[in-house]
């Protein structure tokens, strides 16, 4: 044990005397620290936004409910905030929350006309991408590993010490193993320490921290081993590094770009705009169609209101909301197809990422942090389900005749309650494992 | 005279050095494969992006015409129905987006226009993406901004340090070649590589002349990239001549590249977002809704908020009740409240755009720290694919929206009597009566979006040009110093 310690401490002292290694490690901890810091900021901003929106939402609804009395008008003007809060790991992997919307205002009109509304940030900044911990690990750290490990042998060879070192060392492991281990551990700690601080600040569960650490360890080890292997017989450090950077470019850019091109050629997706067009045309046409046409299509889905579809006037709210529902029904197949296509793309991207370690890591960590397309899709499903409960709440008042008592508004569905209930019922097992 | 002949001699020497460098590259497997890969990447990116953009351009023009036709083809209706029927505005891509698509994939390129609201642009391509291209996409802009510098590093890191390591440097210098001439010769060789990389880009840019792009913008665009890659050539020369070993030069350059090309752009955007926080559209929507409740609901002519309008109308036409008005009171209310509402909406939209511009400015200032940030802004600005172009589209689409909605409201006021309008829901017949002629659907202006003029775009790009020139000037000064002390 003390022998091993001696080897390691020698290599540690050796490393401290090599300025460029220290510069590299310094850069690593600085960049990682900055990324964690800006990730924490971003998540804090998202949470504050949600809090502000929640307050605005309540005020907005109260105002509306004070102003409107008629059930149809209430349904028309009452918005409901829906949102998907960032997870406690989101600071490390901001993922695609800047592309997929995570907040909506939903009302009783056709959902297909509302769900695609995007509330994204400054497009020019989104295009540049953000620096989060995941980016530092998946894209940057391989480069730092390459710079640290490519000349493990070549450096000694070119300075003419290689053979001397090999013959005087007790075993190759005592020399190269210790040297590699010291560099690896130092880099690992420099990159991970900011993450651990961030995780502690945002109260991330130990399981998640452990999983992230494991993934990062394996990922860094992969690049370290590759770098050492690639350079084991080489004399010229830069040549080794050029090759390794070439591999990095291949993994980080070329494979993903080719995968993206192939997937987009292979999966045919309807145009998003066509969904809205179909829905809008359906809703607009309904004004000129015989009322029965709309009501028949409506009662096909909700037969319980079959006996309440007769109309006294040319305009009644129940008919208005019935054709909103029918608009959704008509747009449903193409909307399904659109979602199926994006799921298919996500699935295929999974296979593509098997050929690209940086993407594989991104995929795994954004999944853990729930900031990927799957999480966005799940949120969309929640919004759709919540919209349905809104409909189920309003339909009895709209279709069953009689005055609407505003006291009933107390039972108006709320997204908060809806989510809690959903979690309470279906997610008890997973909640046990992920809760701290 | 002698000065002139000495400068030609100097140039001749530089040419010899440059030719020698080329001979070295052609012999070395690494340099030749790097060059080949670089050219293949540039070429394929140019071709792939050109095909995509051409498809997009055609479909968007067709879609715009389709949308206008569909609107005009609608049957006789109540004019307010058409206000909600709505219309689309499509943004045709700018010609140079073939080379730098910029924000296009993130903003969405069509907007649904309807009464009473400003929708955001919808269906950004990224949302239906595979999430594979987060690190980079196969666009000429990405290849030139990120990968081309790497290529210059890989073939140039040893240009001077190699001579030193193989001890040919002292020999060369003692032969009468000055340190600066040597470095300049190596620089010439690197510049010829830059020229080679830029050829496919320049050709593709010239093709956009055909799409109506001006030559000034094209020259500015290509010149920007030439300056940017020159910065990198200078950085390569500097490290290679200032550091004594190949491996040191390589490590320093690789680290510089990581910091300037990979880290800095993201640091810039993260800093911009955290220093200038922007309220999302949703938040402004709530604020707008609160304002609106004060203004009154334009659908409900009995809203007490309109009492004043009613009084002044009655006074103007000198009548006792709204039934006696020669104009349709409901239409007047719709028209007035749309105007007021639009004012509020525009105020918020303008504020939001200003915030976005402030954010973008913060991130563009990082161009002083990283030439990559400078060329990124310069490229998008001159190509007309920056956030400014998106804002221009939003403003023009809003103008289109307001004009057609008010055009329809005008028909509502003038061509539909108040009594007929009030009875519209009584029975089928009165419903039929409460319509106006489809002729009125000709209110749409032909909408075709064009990017800003080349001079305005270049003017916006001026700071980025300055940033690049500052980098070049600073590097040349340092290299001259290093060149004098070259041993």
PDB file of C-alpha atoms in Angstrom, chain B residues 78-340:
ATOM      1  CA  UNK B  78     -69.990  37.789 -41.608  1.00  0.00           C
ATOM      2  CA  UNK B  79     -66.809  39.914 -41.725  1.00  0.00           C
ATOM      3  CA  UNK B  80     -65.846  39.078 -38.147  1.00  0.00           C
ATOM      4  CA  UNK B  81     -65.798  35.399 -39.100  1.00  0.00           C
ATOM      5  CA  UNK B  82     -62.976  36.207 -41.489  1.00  0.00           C
ATOM      6  CA  UNK B  83     -61.143  38.083 -38.741  1.00  0.00           C
ATOM      7  CA  UNK B  84     -60.976  34.785 -36.896  1.00  0.00           C
ATOM      8  CA  UNK B  85     -60.491  32.721 -40.030  1.00  0.00           C
ATOM      9  CA  UNK B  86     -57.125  34.411 -40.228  1.00  0.00           C
ATOM     10  CA  UNK B  87     -54.256  34.311 -42.617  1.00  0.00           C
ATOM     11  CA  UNK B  88     -50.640  33.134 -42.749  1.00  0.00           C
ATOM     12  CA  UNK B  89     -47.391  34.945 -43.283  1.00  0.00           C
ATOM     13  CA  UNK B  90     -44.424  32.904 -44.455  1.00  0.00           C
ATOM     14  CA  UNK B  91     -40.860  34.009 -44.277  1.00  0.00           C
ATOM     15  CA  UNK B  92     -38.927  33.116 -47.388  1.00  0.00           C
ATOM     16  CA  UNK B  93     -35.293  32.452 -46.488  1.00  0.00           C
ATOM     17  CA  UNK B  94     -32.678  35.025 -47.333  1.00  0.00           C
ATOM     18  CA  UNK B  95     -30.492  34.056 -50.312  1.00  0.00           C
ATOM     19  CA  UNK B  96     -27.307  33.811 -48.248  1.00  0.00           C
ATOM     20  CA  UNK B  97     -28.979  31.497 -45.737  1.00  0.00           C
ATOM     21  CA  UNK B  98     -27.629  28.818 -48.057  1.00  0.00           C
ATOM     22  CA  UNK B  99     -24.317  29.446 -46.337  1.00  0.00           C
ATOM     23  CA  UNK B 100     -25.474  30.440 -42.873  1.00  0.00           C
ATOM     24  CA  UNK B 101     -29.042  29.469 -41.936  1.00  0.00           C
ATOM     25  CA  UNK B 102     -28.557  31.289 -38.630  1.00  0.00           C
ATOM     26  CA  UNK B 103     -31.654  31.429 -36.465  1.00  0.00           C
ATOM     27  CA  UNK B 104     -33.967  30.052 -39.174  1.00  0.00           C
ATOM     28  CA  UNK B 105     -34.188  26.575 -37.700  1.00  0.00           C
ATOM     29  CA  UNK B 106     -35.020  27.943 -34.265  1.00  0.00           C
ATOM     30  CA  UNK B 107     -37.550  30.687 -34.931  1.00  0.00           C
ATOM     31  CA  UNK B 108     -40.096  28.942 -37.049  1.00  0.00           C
ATOM     32  CA  UNK B 109     -40.859  30.561 -40.350  1.00  0.00           C
ATOM     33  CA  UNK B 110     -44.579  31.055 -40.515  1.00  0.00           C
ATOM     34  CA  UNK B 111     -47.038  32.953 -38.384  1.00  0.00           C
ATOM     35  CA  UNK B 112     -50.766  32.535 -38.145  1.00  0.00           C
ATOM     36  CA  UNK B 113     -52.384  35.947 -38.219  1.00  0.00           C
ATOM     37  CA  UNK B 114     -55.801  36.521 -36.664  1.00  0.00           C
ATOM     38  CA  UNK B 115     -57.787  39.178 -34.921  1.00  0.00           C
ATOM     39  CA  UNK B 116     -57.106  40.166 -31.319  1.00  0.00           C
ATOM     40  CA  UNK B 117     -53.807  38.384 -30.876  1.00  0.00           C
ATOM     41  CA  UNK B 118     -50.204  38.235 -31.973  1.00  0.00           C
ATOM     42  CA  UNK B 119     -49.132  34.651 -32.331  1.00  0.00           C
ATOM     43  CA  UNK B 120     -45.546  33.590 -32.102  1.00  0.00           C
ATOM     44  CA  UNK B 121     -43.870  32.124 -35.135  1.00  0.00           C
ATOM     45  CA  UNK B 122     -44.587  28.434 -35.165  1.00  0.00           C
ATOM     46  CA  UNK B 123     -43.116  25.086 -35.958  1.00  0.00           C
ATOM     47  CA  UNK B 124     -39.446  25.638 -35.664  1.00  0.00           C
ATOM     48  CA  UNK B 125     -37.671  22.773 -37.425  1.00  0.00           C
ATOM     49  CA  UNK B 126     -35.674  21.994 -34.315  1.00  0.00           C
ATOM     50  CA  UNK B 127     -38.721  20.711 -32.461  1.00  0.00           C
ATOM     51  CA  UNK B 128     -39.150  17.908 -34.910  1.00  0.00           C
ATOM     52  CA  UNK B 129     -35.405  17.288 -34.819  1.00  0.00           C
ATOM     53  CA  UNK B 130     -33.416  14.341 -33.606  1.00  0.00           C
ATOM     54  CA  UNK B 131     -31.412  16.295 -31.016  1.00  0.00           C
ATOM     55  CA  UNK B 132     -28.346  14.906 -32.754  1.00  0.00           C
ATOM     56  CA  UNK B 133     -27.084  18.190 -34.092  1.00  0.00           C
ATOM     57  CA  UNK B 134     -26.739  20.071 -30.823  1.00  0.00           C
ATOM     58  CA  UNK B 135     -22.990  20.290 -31.130  1.00  0.00           C
ATOM     59  CA  UNK B 136     -22.951  21.329 -34.719  1.00  0.00           C
ATOM     60  CA  UNK B 137     -24.739  20.966 -37.983  1.00  0.00           C
ATOM     61  CA  UNK B 138     -23.600  20.454 -41.514  1.00  0.00           C
ATOM     62  CA  UNK B 139     -23.790  24.070 -42.557  1.00  0.00           C
ATOM     63  CA  UNK B 140     -20.958  25.891 -44.290  1.00  0.00           C
ATOM     64  CA  UNK B 141     -21.045  28.447 -41.481  1.00  0.00           C
ATOM     65  CA  UNK B 142     -20.358  25.810 -38.840  1.00  0.00           C
ATOM     66  CA  UNK B 143     -17.639  24.148 -40.874  1.00  0.00           C
ATOM     67  CA  UNK B 144     -15.899  27.456 -41.536  1.00  0.00           C
ATOM     68  CA  UNK B 145     -16.286  28.826 -38.035  1.00  0.00           C
ATOM     69  CA  UNK B 146     -15.394  25.754 -36.006  1.00  0.00           C
ATOM     70  CA  UNK B 147     -13.663  23.130 -38.071  1.00  0.00           C
ATOM     71  CA  UNK B 148     -11.637  25.239 -40.491  1.00  0.00           C
ATOM     72  CA  UNK B 149      -9.520  26.758 -37.684  1.00  0.00           C
ATOM     73  CA  UNK B 150      -8.809  23.246 -36.441  1.00  0.00           C
ATOM     74  CA  UNK B 151      -7.672  22.322 -39.923  1.00  0.00           C
ATOM     75  CA  UNK B 152      -5.310  25.311 -40.013  1.00  0.00           C
ATOM     76  CA  UNK B 153      -3.919  24.277 -36.632  1.00  0.00           C
ATOM     77  CA  UNK B 154      -3.372  20.680 -37.689  1.00  0.00           C
ATOM     78  CA  UNK B 155      -1.420  21.588 -40.790  1.00  0.00           C
ATOM     79  CA  UNK B 156       0.317  24.661 -39.430  1.00  0.00           C
ATOM     80  CA  UNK B 157       1.233  24.056 -35.785  1.00  0.00           C
ATOM     81  CA  UNK B 158       4.753  22.990 -36.671  1.00  0.00           C
ATOM     82  CA  UNK B 159       5.415  25.472 -39.482  1.00  0.00           C
ATOM     83  CA  UNK B 160       8.150  27.348 -37.618  1.00  0.00           C
ATOM     84  CA  UNK B 161       8.734  25.138 -34.590  1.00  0.00           C
ATOM     85  CA  UNK B 162       9.555  22.245 -36.929  1.00  0.00           C
ATOM     86  CA  UNK B 163      12.436  24.214 -38.422  1.00  0.00           C
ATOM     87  CA  UNK B 164      13.650  24.902 -34.934  1.00  0.00           C
ATOM     88  CA  UNK B 165      13.365  21.293 -33.778  1.00  0.00           C
ATOM     89  CA  UNK B 166      15.199  19.971 -36.809  1.00  0.00           C
ATOM     90  CA  UNK B 167      17.796  22.727 -36.404  1.00  0.00           C
ATOM     91  CA  UNK B 168      17.178  24.152 -39.862  1.00  0.00           C
ATOM     92  CA  UNK B 169      16.034  27.431 -38.381  1.00  0.00           C
ATOM     93  CA  UNK B 170      19.491  28.787 -37.526  1.00  0.00           C
ATOM     94  CA  UNK B 171      20.641  27.717 -40.948  1.00  0.00           C
ATOM     95  CA  UNK B 172      17.788  29.549 -42.660  1.00  0.00           C
ATOM     96  CA  UNK B 173      18.326  32.673 -40.589  1.00  0.00           C
ATOM     97  CA  UNK B 174      22.065  32.736 -41.159  1.00  0.00           C
ATOM     98  CA  UNK B 175      21.399  32.529 -44.904  1.00  0.00           C
ATOM     99  CA  UNK B 176      19.996  36.031 -44.708  1.00  0.00           C
ATOM    100  CA  UNK B 177      16.300  35.261 -44.418  1.00  0.00           C
ATOM    101  CA  UNK B 178      14.948  37.498 -41.694  1.00  0.00           C
ATOM    102  CA  UNK B 179      12.737  35.996 -39.024  1.00  0.00           C
ATOM    103  CA  UNK B 180       9.800  38.025 -40.191  1.00  0.00           C
ATOM    104  CA  UNK B 181      10.239  36.986 -43.840  1.00  0.00           C
ATOM    105  CA  UNK B 182      10.275  33.354 -42.788  1.00  0.00           C
ATOM    106  CA  UNK B 183       7.091  33.734 -40.759  1.00  0.00           C
ATOM    107  CA  UNK B 184       5.489  35.751 -43.551  1.00  0.00           C
ATOM    108  CA  UNK B 185       6.348  33.028 -46.051  1.00  0.00           C
ATOM    109  CA  UNK B 186       4.769  30.387 -43.852  1.00  0.00           C
ATOM    110  CA  UNK B 187       1.822  32.742 -43.470  1.00  0.00           C
ATOM    111  CA  UNK B 188       1.525  33.022 -47.231  1.00  0.00           C
ATOM    112  CA  UNK B 189       1.279  29.248 -47.461  1.00  0.00           C
ATOM    113  CA  UNK B 190      -1.476  29.200 -44.813  1.00  0.00           C
ATOM    114  CA  UNK B 191      -3.287  32.012 -46.615  1.00  0.00           C
ATOM    115  CA  UNK B 192      -3.301  29.944 -49.789  1.00  0.00           C
ATOM    116  CA  UNK B 193      -4.991  27.142 -47.837  1.00  0.00           C
ATOM    117  CA  UNK B 194      -7.573  29.647 -46.614  1.00  0.00           C
ATOM    118  CA  UNK B 195      -8.146  30.692 -50.214  1.00  0.00           C
ATOM    119  CA  UNK B 196      -8.656  27.063 -51.136  1.00  0.00           C
ATOM    120  CA  UNK B 197     -11.231  26.552 -48.369  1.00  0.00           C
ATOM    121  CA  UNK B 198     -13.084  29.692 -49.350  1.00  0.00           C
ATOM    122  CA  UNK B 199     -13.395  28.857 -53.047  1.00  0.00           C
ATOM    123  CA  UNK B 200     -16.478  26.596 -52.767  1.00  0.00           C
ATOM    124  CA  UNK B 201     -18.056  29.039 -50.327  1.00  0.00           C
ATOM    125  CA  UNK B 202     -17.435  32.007 -52.591  1.00  0.00           C
ATOM    126  CA  UNK B 203     -18.832  30.176 -55.607  1.00  0.00           C
ATOM    127  CA  UNK B 204     -21.931  29.177 -53.685  1.00  0.00           C
ATOM    128  CA  UNK B 205     -22.297  32.764 -52.447  1.00  0.00           C
ATOM    129  CA  UNK B 206     -22.112  34.040 -56.016  1.00  0.00           C
ATOM    130  CA  UNK B 207     -24.972  31.728 -56.925  1.00  0.00           C
ATOM    131  CA  UNK B 208     -27.164  33.692 -54.531  1.00  0.00           C
ATOM    132  CA  UNK B 209     -26.746  36.673 -56.894  1.00  0.00           C
ATOM    133  CA  UNK B 210     -29.247  34.807 -58.962  1.00  0.00           C
ATOM    134  CA  UNK B 211     -31.683  34.800 -56.021  1.00  0.00           C
ATOM    135  CA  UNK B 212     -31.430  38.568 -55.801  1.00  0.00           C
ATOM    136  CA  UNK B 213     -28.630  38.989 -53.284  1.00  0.00           C
ATOM    137  CA  UNK B 214     -26.428  42.038 -53.810  1.00  0.00           C
ATOM    138  CA  UNK B 215     -22.737  41.717 -54.582  1.00  0.00           C
ATOM    139  CA  UNK B 216     -21.837  43.996 -51.644  1.00  0.00           C
ATOM    140  CA  UNK B 217     -23.374  41.614 -49.140  1.00  0.00           C
ATOM    141  CA  UNK B 218     -21.652  38.645 -50.777  1.00  0.00           C
ATOM    142  CA  UNK B 219     -18.279  40.358 -50.746  1.00  0.00           C
ATOM    143  CA  UNK B 220     -18.790  41.400 -47.123  1.00  0.00           C
ATOM    144  CA  UNK B 221     -19.745  37.852 -46.190  1.00  0.00           C
ATOM    145  CA  UNK B 222     -16.765  36.173 -47.849  1.00  0.00           C
ATOM    146  CA  UNK B 223     -14.394  38.910 -46.674  1.00  0.00           C
ATOM    147  CA  UNK B 224     -15.579  38.349 -43.104  1.00  0.00           C
ATOM    148  CA  UNK B 225     -14.622  34.688 -43.292  1.00  0.00           C
ATOM    149  CA  UNK B 226     -11.309  35.527 -44.934  1.00  0.00           C
ATOM    150  CA  UNK B 227     -10.500  37.884 -42.046  1.00  0.00           C
ATOM    151  CA  UNK B 228     -11.599  35.309 -39.499  1.00  0.00           C
ATOM    152  CA  UNK B 229      -9.449  32.547 -40.941  1.00  0.00           C
ATOM    153  CA  UNK B 230      -6.571  35.025 -41.200  1.00  0.00           C
ATOM    154  CA  UNK B 231      -6.856  35.537 -37.445  1.00  0.00           C
ATOM    155  CA  UNK B 232      -6.391  31.813 -37.038  1.00  0.00           C
ATOM    156  CA  UNK B 233      -3.483  31.657 -39.464  1.00  0.00           C
ATOM    157  CA  UNK B 234      -1.816  34.391 -37.403  1.00  0.00           C
ATOM    158  CA  UNK B 235      -2.514  32.578 -34.152  1.00  0.00           C
ATOM    159  CA  UNK B 236      -0.968  29.431 -35.622  1.00  0.00           C
ATOM    160  CA  UNK B 237       2.123  31.344 -36.760  1.00  0.00           C
ATOM    161  CA  UNK B 238       2.453  33.054 -33.407  1.00  0.00           C
ATOM    162  CA  UNK B 239       2.354  29.868 -31.338  1.00  0.00           C
ATOM    163  CA  UNK B 240       4.545  28.045 -33.758  1.00  0.00           C
ATOM    164  CA  UNK B 241       7.242  30.707 -33.708  1.00  0.00           C
ATOM    165  CA  UNK B 242       7.009  31.727 -30.057  1.00  0.00           C
ATOM    166  CA  UNK B 243       7.091  28.231 -28.567  1.00  0.00           C
ATOM    167  CA  UNK B 244      10.181  26.152 -28.862  1.00  0.00           C
ATOM    168  CA  UNK B 245       8.751  22.687 -29.417  1.00  0.00           C
ATOM    169  CA  UNK B 246       6.222  21.188 -31.822  1.00  0.00           C
ATOM    170  CA  UNK B 247       4.321  19.575 -28.999  1.00  0.00           C
ATOM    171  CA  UNK B 248       4.131  22.805 -27.028  1.00  0.00           C
ATOM    172  CA  UNK B 249       2.896  24.691 -30.066  1.00  0.00           C
ATOM    173  CA  UNK B 250       0.304  22.023 -30.707  1.00  0.00           C
ATOM    174  CA  UNK B 251      -0.978  21.901 -27.140  1.00  0.00           C
ATOM    175  CA  UNK B 252      -1.185  25.676 -26.921  1.00  0.00           C
ATOM    176  CA  UNK B 253      -3.062  25.928 -30.206  1.00  0.00           C
ATOM    177  CA  UNK B 254      -5.448  23.112 -29.347  1.00  0.00           C
ATOM    178  CA  UNK B 255      -6.240  24.747 -26.034  1.00  0.00           C
ATOM    179  CA  UNK B 256      -6.718  28.130 -27.726  1.00  0.00           C
ATOM    180  CA  UNK B 257      -9.075  26.540 -30.202  1.00  0.00           C
ATOM    181  CA  UNK B 258     -11.072  24.849 -27.430  1.00  0.00           C
ATOM    182  CA  UNK B 259     -11.399  28.103 -25.545  1.00  0.00           C
ATOM    183  CA  UNK B 260     -12.137  30.410 -28.474  1.00  0.00           C
ATOM    184  CA  UNK B 261     -14.261  28.171 -30.700  1.00  0.00           C
ATOM    185  CA  UNK B 262     -16.005  25.768 -28.361  1.00  0.00           C
ATOM    186  CA  UNK B 263     -16.232  27.440 -24.970  1.00  0.00           C
ATOM    187  CA  UNK B 264     -16.517  31.176 -25.690  1.00  0.00           C
ATOM    188  CA  UNK B 265     -19.647  31.211 -27.904  1.00  0.00           C
ATOM    189  CA  UNK B 266     -21.553  29.315 -25.249  1.00  0.00           C
ATOM    190  CA  UNK B 267     -20.152  31.388 -22.423  1.00  0.00           C
ATOM    191  CA  UNK B 268     -21.298  34.433 -24.396  1.00  0.00           C
ATOM    192  CA  UNK B 269     -24.871  33.228 -24.771  1.00  0.00           C
ATOM    193  CA  UNK B 270     -25.141  31.944 -21.194  1.00  0.00           C
ATOM    194  CA  UNK B 271     -23.825  35.264 -19.892  1.00  0.00           C
ATOM    195  CA  UNK B 272     -26.259  37.183 -22.089  1.00  0.00           C
ATOM    196  CA  UNK B 273     -29.232  35.199 -20.813  1.00  0.00           C
ATOM    197  CA  UNK B 274     -28.334  35.574 -17.163  1.00  0.00           C
ATOM    198  CA  UNK B 275     -27.321  39.246 -17.276  1.00  0.00           C
ATOM    199  CA  UNK B 276     -30.334  40.406 -19.295  1.00  0.00           C
ATOM    200  CA  UNK B 277     -33.246  38.235 -18.209  1.00  0.00           C
ATOM    201  CA  UNK B 278     -36.170  38.328 -20.617  1.00  0.00           C
ATOM    202  CA  UNK B 279     -39.780  37.737 -19.684  1.00  0.00           C
ATOM    203  CA  UNK B 280     -41.171  35.011 -21.872  1.00  0.00           C
ATOM    204  CA  UNK B 281     -44.124  35.532 -24.170  1.00  0.00           C
ATOM    205  CA  UNK B 282     -46.376  33.849 -21.644  1.00  0.00           C
ATOM    206  CA  UNK B 283     -45.566  36.407 -18.993  1.00  0.00           C
ATOM    207  CA  UNK B 284     -46.267  39.310 -21.307  1.00  0.00           C
ATOM    208  CA  UNK B 285     -49.484  37.562 -22.359  1.00  0.00           C
ATOM    209  CA  UNK B 286     -50.743  37.826 -18.789  1.00  0.00           C
ATOM    210  CA  UNK B 287     -49.791  41.488 -18.636  1.00  0.00           C
ATOM    211  CA  UNK B 288     -51.513  42.076 -21.968  1.00  0.00           C
ATOM    212  CA  UNK B 289     -54.641  40.302 -20.732  1.00  0.00           C
ATOM    213  CA  UNK B 290     -54.781  42.564 -17.686  1.00  0.00           C
ATOM    214  CA  UNK B 291     -54.429  45.651 -19.905  1.00  0.00           C
ATOM    215  CA  UNK B 292     -57.102  44.287 -22.182  1.00  0.00           C
ATOM    216  CA  UNK B 293     -59.672  43.838 -19.495  1.00  0.00           C
ATOM    217  CA  UNK B 294     -59.324  47.563 -18.890  1.00  0.00           C
ATOM    218  CA  UNK B 295     -59.842  48.245 -22.590  1.00  0.00           C
ATOM    219  CA  UNK B 296     -62.967  46.142 -22.840  1.00  0.00           C
ATOM    220  CA  UNK B 297     -63.928  43.152 -24.969  1.00  0.00           C
ATOM    221  CA  UNK B 298     -64.393  44.158 -28.591  1.00  0.00           C
ATOM    222  CA  UNK B 299     -66.863  41.297 -29.099  1.00  0.00           C
ATOM    223  CA  UNK B 300     -69.207  42.766 -26.551  1.00  0.00           C
ATOM    224  CA  UNK B 301     -70.474  46.164 -27.652  1.00  0.00           C
ATOM    225  CA  UNK B 302     -72.261  46.566 -24.299  1.00  0.00           C
ATOM    226  CA  UNK B 303     -69.009  46.464 -22.363  1.00  0.00           C
ATOM    227  CA  UNK B 304     -69.083  49.538 -20.090  1.00  0.00           C
ATOM    228  CA  UNK B 305     -65.560  50.321 -21.247  1.00  0.00           C
ATOM    229  CA  UNK B 306     -67.058  51.541 -24.520  1.00  0.00           C
ATOM    230  CA  UNK B 307     -69.537  54.016 -23.026  1.00  0.00           C
ATOM    231  CA  UNK B 308     -67.405  56.957 -24.070  1.00  0.00           C
ATOM    232  CA  UNK B 309     -67.122  55.825 -27.676  1.00  0.00           C
ATOM    233  CA  UNK B 310     -70.869  55.364 -27.738  1.00  0.00           C
ATOM    234  CA  UNK B 311     -71.510  58.849 -26.387  1.00  0.00           C
ATOM    235  CA  UNK B 312     -69.160  60.514 -28.840  1.00  0.00           C
ATOM    236  CA  UNK B 313     -70.618  58.570 -31.781  1.00  0.00           C
ATOM    237  CA  UNK B 314     -74.152  59.557 -30.833  1.00  0.00           C
ATOM    238  CA  UNK B 315     -73.013  63.134 -30.555  1.00  0.00           C
ATOM    239  CA  UNK B 316     -71.126  63.065 -33.838  1.00  0.00           C
ATOM    240  CA  UNK B 317     -74.103  61.841 -35.853  1.00  0.00           C
ATOM    241  CA  UNK B 318     -76.572  63.758 -33.672  1.00  0.00           C
ATOM    242  CA  UNK B 319     -78.836  60.760 -32.951  1.00  0.00           C
ATOM    243  CA  UNK B 320     -80.391  59.373 -29.767  1.00  0.00           C
ATOM    244  CA  UNK B 321     -79.661  55.652 -29.997  1.00  0.00           C
ATOM    245  CA  UNK B 322     -77.173  53.364 -31.650  1.00  0.00           C
ATOM    246  CA  UNK B 323     -79.954  51.943 -33.876  1.00  0.00           C
ATOM    247  CA  UNK B 324     -80.156  55.292 -35.614  1.00  0.00           C
ATOM    248  CA  UNK B 325     -76.443  55.501 -36.365  1.00  0.00           C
ATOM    249  CA  UNK B 326     -75.603  55.403 -40.098  1.00  0.00           C
ATOM    250  CA  UNK B 327     -72.726  53.042 -39.276  1.00  0.00           C
ATOM    251  CA  UNK B 328     -72.664  49.640 -37.590  1.00  0.00           C
ATOM    252  CA  UNK B 329     -71.941  50.295 -33.931  1.00  0.00           C
ATOM    253  CA  UNK B 330     -70.648  46.741 -33.362  1.00  0.00           C
ATOM    254  CA  UNK B 331     -68.226  47.227 -36.208  1.00  0.00           C
ATOM    255  CA  UNK B 332     -67.034  50.529 -34.817  1.00  0.00           C
ATOM    256  CA  UNK B 333     -66.402  48.906 -31.441  1.00  0.00           C
ATOM    257  CA  UNK B 334     -64.546  46.016 -33.068  1.00  0.00           C
ATOM    258  CA  UNK B 335     -62.423  48.441 -35.043  1.00  0.00           C
ATOM    259  CA  UNK B 336     -61.609  50.750 -32.143  1.00  0.00           C
ATOM    260  CA  UNK B 337     -60.815  48.008 -29.703  1.00  0.00           C
ATOM    261  CA  UNK B 338     -58.617  46.218 -32.266  1.00  0.00           C
ATOM    262  CA  UNK B 339     -56.649  49.439 -32.724  1.00  0.00           C
ATOM    263  CA  UNK B 340     -56.226  49.991 -28.994  1.00  0.00           C
TER     264      UNK B 340
END
